[in-house]
mmCIF file of C-alpha atoms in Angstrom:
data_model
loop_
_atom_site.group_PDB
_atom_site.id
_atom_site.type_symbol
_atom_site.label_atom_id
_atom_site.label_comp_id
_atom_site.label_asym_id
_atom_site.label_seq_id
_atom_site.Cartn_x
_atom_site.Cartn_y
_atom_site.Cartn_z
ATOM 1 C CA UNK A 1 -7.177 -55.359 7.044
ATOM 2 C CA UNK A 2 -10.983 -56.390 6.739
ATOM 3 C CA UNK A 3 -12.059 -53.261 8.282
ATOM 4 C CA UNK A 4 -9.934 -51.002 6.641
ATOM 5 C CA UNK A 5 -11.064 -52.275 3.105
ATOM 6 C CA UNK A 6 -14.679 -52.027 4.438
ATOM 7 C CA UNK A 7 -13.845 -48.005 5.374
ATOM 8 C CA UNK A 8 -12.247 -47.567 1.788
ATOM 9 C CA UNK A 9 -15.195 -48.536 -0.059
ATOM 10 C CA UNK A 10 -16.248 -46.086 -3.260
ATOM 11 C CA UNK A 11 -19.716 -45.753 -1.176
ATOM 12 C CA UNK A 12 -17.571 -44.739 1.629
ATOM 13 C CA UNK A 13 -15.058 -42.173 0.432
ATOM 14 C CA UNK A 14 -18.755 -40.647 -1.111
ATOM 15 C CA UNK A 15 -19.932 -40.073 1.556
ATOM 16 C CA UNK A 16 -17.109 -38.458 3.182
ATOM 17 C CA UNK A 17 -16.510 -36.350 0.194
ATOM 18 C CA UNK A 18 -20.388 -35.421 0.139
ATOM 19 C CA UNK A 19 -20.095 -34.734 4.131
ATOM 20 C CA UNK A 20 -16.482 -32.586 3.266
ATOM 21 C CA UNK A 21 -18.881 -30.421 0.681
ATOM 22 C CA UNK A 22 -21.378 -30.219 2.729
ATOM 23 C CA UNK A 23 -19.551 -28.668 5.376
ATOM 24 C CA UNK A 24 -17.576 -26.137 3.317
ATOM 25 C CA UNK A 25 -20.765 -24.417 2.230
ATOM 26 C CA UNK A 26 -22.229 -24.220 5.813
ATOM 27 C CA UNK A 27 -18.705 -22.783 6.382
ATOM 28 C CA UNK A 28 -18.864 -20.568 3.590
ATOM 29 C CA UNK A 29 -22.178 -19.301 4.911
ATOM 30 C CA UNK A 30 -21.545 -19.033 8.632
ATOM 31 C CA UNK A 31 -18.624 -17.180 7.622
ATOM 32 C CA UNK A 32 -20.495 -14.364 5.519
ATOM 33 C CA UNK A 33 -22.805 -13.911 8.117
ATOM 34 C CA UNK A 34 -19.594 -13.451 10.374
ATOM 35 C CA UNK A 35 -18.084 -10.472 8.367
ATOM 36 C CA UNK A 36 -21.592 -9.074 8.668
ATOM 37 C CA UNK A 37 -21.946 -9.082 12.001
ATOM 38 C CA UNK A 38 -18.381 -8.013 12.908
ATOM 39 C CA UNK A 39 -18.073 -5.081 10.293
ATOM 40 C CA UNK A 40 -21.560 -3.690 12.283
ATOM 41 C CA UNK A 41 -20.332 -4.150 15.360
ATOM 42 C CA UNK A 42 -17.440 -2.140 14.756
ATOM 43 C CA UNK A 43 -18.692 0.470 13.311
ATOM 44 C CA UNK A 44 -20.636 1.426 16.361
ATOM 45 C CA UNK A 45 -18.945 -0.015 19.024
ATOM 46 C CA UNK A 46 -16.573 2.871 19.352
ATOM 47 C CA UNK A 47 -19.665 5.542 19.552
ATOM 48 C CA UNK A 48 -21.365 3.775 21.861
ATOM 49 C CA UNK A 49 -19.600 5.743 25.116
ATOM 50 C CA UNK A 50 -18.171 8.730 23.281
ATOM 51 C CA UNK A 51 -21.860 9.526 22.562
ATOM 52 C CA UNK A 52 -23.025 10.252 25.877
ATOM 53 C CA UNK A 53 -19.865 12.380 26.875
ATOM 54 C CA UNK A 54 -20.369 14.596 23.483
ATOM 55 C CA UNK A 55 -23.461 14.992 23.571
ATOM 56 C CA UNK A 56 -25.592 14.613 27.385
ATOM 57 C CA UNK A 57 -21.895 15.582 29.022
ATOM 58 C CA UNK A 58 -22.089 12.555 31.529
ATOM 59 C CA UNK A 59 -18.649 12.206 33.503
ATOM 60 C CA UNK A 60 -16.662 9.081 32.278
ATOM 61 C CA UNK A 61 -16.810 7.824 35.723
ATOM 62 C CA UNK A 62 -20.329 7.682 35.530
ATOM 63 C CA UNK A 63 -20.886 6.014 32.288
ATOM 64 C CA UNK A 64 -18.492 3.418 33.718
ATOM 65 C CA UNK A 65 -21.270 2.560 35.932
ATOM 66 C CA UNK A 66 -23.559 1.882 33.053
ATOM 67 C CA UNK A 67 -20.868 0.360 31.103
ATOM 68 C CA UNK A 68 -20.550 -2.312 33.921
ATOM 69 C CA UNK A 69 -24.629 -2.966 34.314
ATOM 70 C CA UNK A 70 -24.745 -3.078 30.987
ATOM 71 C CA UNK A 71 -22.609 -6.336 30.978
ATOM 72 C CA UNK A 72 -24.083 -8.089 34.101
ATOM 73 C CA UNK A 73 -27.503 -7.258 32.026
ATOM 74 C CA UNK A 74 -26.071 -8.971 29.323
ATOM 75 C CA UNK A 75 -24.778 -12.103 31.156
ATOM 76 C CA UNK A 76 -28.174 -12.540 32.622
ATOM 77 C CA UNK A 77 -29.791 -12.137 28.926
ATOM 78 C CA UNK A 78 -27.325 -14.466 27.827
ATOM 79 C CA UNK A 79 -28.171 -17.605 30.558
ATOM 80 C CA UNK A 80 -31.676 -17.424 29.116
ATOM 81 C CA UNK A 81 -30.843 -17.796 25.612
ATOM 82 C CA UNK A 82 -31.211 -21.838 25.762
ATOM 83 C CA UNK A 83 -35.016 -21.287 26.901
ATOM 84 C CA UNK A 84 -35.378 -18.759 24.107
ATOM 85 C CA UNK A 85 -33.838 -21.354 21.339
ATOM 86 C CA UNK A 86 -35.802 -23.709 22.273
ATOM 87 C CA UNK A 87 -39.211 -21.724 22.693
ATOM 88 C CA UNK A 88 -38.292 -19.798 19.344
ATOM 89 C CA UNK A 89 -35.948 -22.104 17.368
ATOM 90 C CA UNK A 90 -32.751 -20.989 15.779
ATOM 91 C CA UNK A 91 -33.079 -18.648 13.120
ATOM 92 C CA UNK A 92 -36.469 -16.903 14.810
ATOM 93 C CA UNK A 93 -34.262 -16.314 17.871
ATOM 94 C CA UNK A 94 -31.495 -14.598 15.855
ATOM 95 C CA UNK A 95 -33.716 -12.956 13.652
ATOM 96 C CA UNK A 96 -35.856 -11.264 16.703
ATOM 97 C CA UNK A 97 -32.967 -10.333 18.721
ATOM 98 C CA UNK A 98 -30.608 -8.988 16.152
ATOM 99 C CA UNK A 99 -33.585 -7.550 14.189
ATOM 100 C CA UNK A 100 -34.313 -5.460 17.314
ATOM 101 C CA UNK A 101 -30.909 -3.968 17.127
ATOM 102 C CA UNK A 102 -31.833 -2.681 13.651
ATOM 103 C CA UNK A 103 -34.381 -0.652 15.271
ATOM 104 C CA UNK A 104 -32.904 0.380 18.037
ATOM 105 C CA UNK A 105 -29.362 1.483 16.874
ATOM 106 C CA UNK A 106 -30.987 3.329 13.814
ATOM 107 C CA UNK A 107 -32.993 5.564 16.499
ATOM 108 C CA UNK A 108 -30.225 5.723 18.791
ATOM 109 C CA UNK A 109 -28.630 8.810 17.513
ATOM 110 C CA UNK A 110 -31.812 10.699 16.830
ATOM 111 C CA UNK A 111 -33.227 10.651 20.356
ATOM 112 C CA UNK A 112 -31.589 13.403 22.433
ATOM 113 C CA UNK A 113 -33.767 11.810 25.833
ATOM 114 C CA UNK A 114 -31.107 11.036 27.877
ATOM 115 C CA UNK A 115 -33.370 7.889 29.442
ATOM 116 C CA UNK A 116 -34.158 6.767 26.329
ATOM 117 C CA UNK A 117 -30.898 6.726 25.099
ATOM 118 C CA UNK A 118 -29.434 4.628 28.272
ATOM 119 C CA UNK A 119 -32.141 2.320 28.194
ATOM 120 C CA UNK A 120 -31.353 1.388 24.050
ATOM 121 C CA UNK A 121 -27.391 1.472 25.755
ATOM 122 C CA UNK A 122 -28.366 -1.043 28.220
ATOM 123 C CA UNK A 123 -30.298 -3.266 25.581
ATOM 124 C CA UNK A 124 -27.762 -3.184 23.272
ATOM 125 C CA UNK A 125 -25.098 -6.102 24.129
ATOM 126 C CA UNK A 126 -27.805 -7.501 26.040
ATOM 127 C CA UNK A 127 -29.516 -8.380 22.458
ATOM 128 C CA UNK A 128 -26.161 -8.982 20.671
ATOM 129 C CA UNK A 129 -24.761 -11.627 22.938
ATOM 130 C CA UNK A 130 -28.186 -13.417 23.310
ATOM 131 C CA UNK A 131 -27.691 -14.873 19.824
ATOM 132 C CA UNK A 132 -24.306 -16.065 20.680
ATOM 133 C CA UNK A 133 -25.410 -19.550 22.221
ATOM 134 C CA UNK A 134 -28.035 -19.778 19.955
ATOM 135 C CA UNK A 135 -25.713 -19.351 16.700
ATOM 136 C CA UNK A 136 -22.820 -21.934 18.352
ATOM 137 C CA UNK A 137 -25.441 -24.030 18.762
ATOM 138 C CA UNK A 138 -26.461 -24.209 15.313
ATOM 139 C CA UNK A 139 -23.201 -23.827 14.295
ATOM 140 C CA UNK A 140 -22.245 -27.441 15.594
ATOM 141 C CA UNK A 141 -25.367 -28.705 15.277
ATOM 142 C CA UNK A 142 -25.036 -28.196 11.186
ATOM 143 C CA UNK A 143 -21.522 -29.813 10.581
ATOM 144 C CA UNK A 144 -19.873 -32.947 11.154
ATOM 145 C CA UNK A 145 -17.603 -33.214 14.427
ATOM 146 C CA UNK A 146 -14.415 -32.917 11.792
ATOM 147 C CA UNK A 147 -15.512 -29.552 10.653
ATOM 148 C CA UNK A 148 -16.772 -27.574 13.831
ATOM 149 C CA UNK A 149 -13.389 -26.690 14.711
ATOM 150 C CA UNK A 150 -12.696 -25.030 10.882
ATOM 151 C CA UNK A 151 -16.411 -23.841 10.782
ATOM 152 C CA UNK A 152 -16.089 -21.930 14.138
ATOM 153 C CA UNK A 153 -12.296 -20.436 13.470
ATOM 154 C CA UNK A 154 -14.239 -18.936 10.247
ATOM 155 C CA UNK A 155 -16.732 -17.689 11.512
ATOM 156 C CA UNK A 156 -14.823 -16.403 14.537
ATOM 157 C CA UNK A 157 -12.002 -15.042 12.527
ATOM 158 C CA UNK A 158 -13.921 -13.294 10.207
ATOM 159 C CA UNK A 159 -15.970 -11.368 12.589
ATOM 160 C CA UNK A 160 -12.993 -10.430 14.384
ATOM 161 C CA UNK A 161 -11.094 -8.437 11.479
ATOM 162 C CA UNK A 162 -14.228 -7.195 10.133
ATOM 163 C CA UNK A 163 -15.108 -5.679 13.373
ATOM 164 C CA UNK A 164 -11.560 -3.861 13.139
ATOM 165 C CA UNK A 165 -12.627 -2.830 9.903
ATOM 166 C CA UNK A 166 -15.228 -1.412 11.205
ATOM 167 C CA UNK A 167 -13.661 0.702 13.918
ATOM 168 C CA UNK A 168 -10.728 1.870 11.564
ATOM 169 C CA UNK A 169 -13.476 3.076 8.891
ATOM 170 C CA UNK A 170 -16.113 4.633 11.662
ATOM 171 C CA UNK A 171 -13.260 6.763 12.611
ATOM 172 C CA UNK A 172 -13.912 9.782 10.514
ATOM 173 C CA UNK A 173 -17.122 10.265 11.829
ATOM 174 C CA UNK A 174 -16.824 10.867 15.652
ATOM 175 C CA UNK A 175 -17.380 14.403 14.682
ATOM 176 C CA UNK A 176 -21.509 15.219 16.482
ATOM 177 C CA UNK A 177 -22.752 16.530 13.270
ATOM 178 C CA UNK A 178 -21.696 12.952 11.717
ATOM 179 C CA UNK A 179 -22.432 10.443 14.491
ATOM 180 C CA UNK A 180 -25.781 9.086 12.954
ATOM 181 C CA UNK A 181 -23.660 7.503 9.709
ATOM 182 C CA UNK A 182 -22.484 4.902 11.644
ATOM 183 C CA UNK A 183 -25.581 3.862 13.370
ATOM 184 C CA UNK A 184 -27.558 4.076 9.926
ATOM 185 C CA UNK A 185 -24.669 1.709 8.479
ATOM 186 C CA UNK A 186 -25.378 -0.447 11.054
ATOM 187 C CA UNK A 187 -28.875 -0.905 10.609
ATOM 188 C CA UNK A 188 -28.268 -1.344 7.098
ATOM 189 C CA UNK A 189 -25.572 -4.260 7.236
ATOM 190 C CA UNK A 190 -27.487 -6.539 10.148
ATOM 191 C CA UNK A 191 -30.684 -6.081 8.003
ATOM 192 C CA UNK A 192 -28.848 -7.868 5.267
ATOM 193 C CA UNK A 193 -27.388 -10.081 7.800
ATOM 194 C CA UNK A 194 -30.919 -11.544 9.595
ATOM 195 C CA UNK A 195 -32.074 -11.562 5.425
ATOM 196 C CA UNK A 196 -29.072 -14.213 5.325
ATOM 197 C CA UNK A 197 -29.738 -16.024 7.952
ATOM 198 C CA UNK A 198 -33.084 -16.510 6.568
ATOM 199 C CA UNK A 199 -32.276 -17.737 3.238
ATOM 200 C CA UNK A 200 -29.266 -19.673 4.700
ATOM 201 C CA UNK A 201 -30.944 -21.396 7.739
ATOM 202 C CA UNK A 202 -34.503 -20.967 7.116
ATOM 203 C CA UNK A 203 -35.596 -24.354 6.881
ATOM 204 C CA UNK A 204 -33.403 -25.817 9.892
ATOM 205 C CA UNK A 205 -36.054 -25.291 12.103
ATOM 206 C CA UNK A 206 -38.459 -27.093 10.298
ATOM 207 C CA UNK A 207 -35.985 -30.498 10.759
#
């Protein structure tokens, strides 16, 4: 009975309520930063294999082959990520990697060099799932044990739908002459995106 008076202390339940608040807003924020980069992923993701067929007429077969190295690429990229956070810290490592995706995805559909445009293929998920680990990390590292489970689902969640989002609104534009708007879009909504994880996490580093 001692201890449980002890635990319902005003300075205690203060506490808890300031922790509570303090994980709803990190919440709040991993979770725009979720829609942000789910909604851009979709709206490119479908383009991504359609635009070699349409427009350097590689067989399907064959971009099957660069589908698959583009994947073990990624794996690879995505064991190093650990050595990058800690070389480069969170935000820097997000903001470099997904920051490079700006500038590749808004050239991608404007370079008709079939090279070039395999090599910005194979970079691609490489540089998207290289933030994963570091943003999980951060993610757990900014809440309490009793909200990582919330903070993840929310972030999770809402990257999921908005990547179907996405898709279902990049749809009208698999026409050749109109392949670019998605890509520009793109570039567009993760530039907002690494601005938020800026303003959001900018100091974290610095703890």
């Amino acid at each position: 009975l001692l201890s449980v008076a002890l635990l319902d202390t005003p300075e205690v339940r203060a506490r808890t309520a300031s922790v509570a608040r303090e994980g709803s807003r990190v919440a709040a924020k991993f979770s725009a930063t979720g829609i942000l980069n789910g909604l851009s992923s979709g709206l490119v993701s479908p383009f991504l294999v359609p635009i070699f067929i349409l427009l350097y007429d590689i067989p399907r077969s064959t971009m099957g082959v660069y589908s698959s190295l583009s994947s073990i690429i990624a794996v690879f990229v995505m064991l190093s990520a650990p050595a990058m956070e800690r070389k480069l810290g969170f935000v820097r490592s997000i903001a470099i990697t997904r920051g490079a995706t700006v500038v590749l995805l808004a050239l991608f559909p404007f370079i008709r060099i079939l090279y070039v445009s395999l090599a910005i293929y194979l970079a691609y998920p490489a540089l998207r799932v290289a933030a994963l680990p570091v943003q999980t990390s951060g993610m757990v590292s900014m809440v309490p044990p009793e909200e990582r489970g919330r903070t993840t689902g929310f972030n999770q969640g809402f990257r999921l739908a908005f990547a179907s989002a996405g898709t279902l609104m990049a749809s009208p534009f698999i026409d050749p002459g109109l392949l670019w708007v998605p890509f520009i879009a793109y570039s567009a909504i993760m530039s907002v995106n690494v601005v938020l994880y800026r303003r959001f996490f900018g100091d974290w580093d610095e703890r």
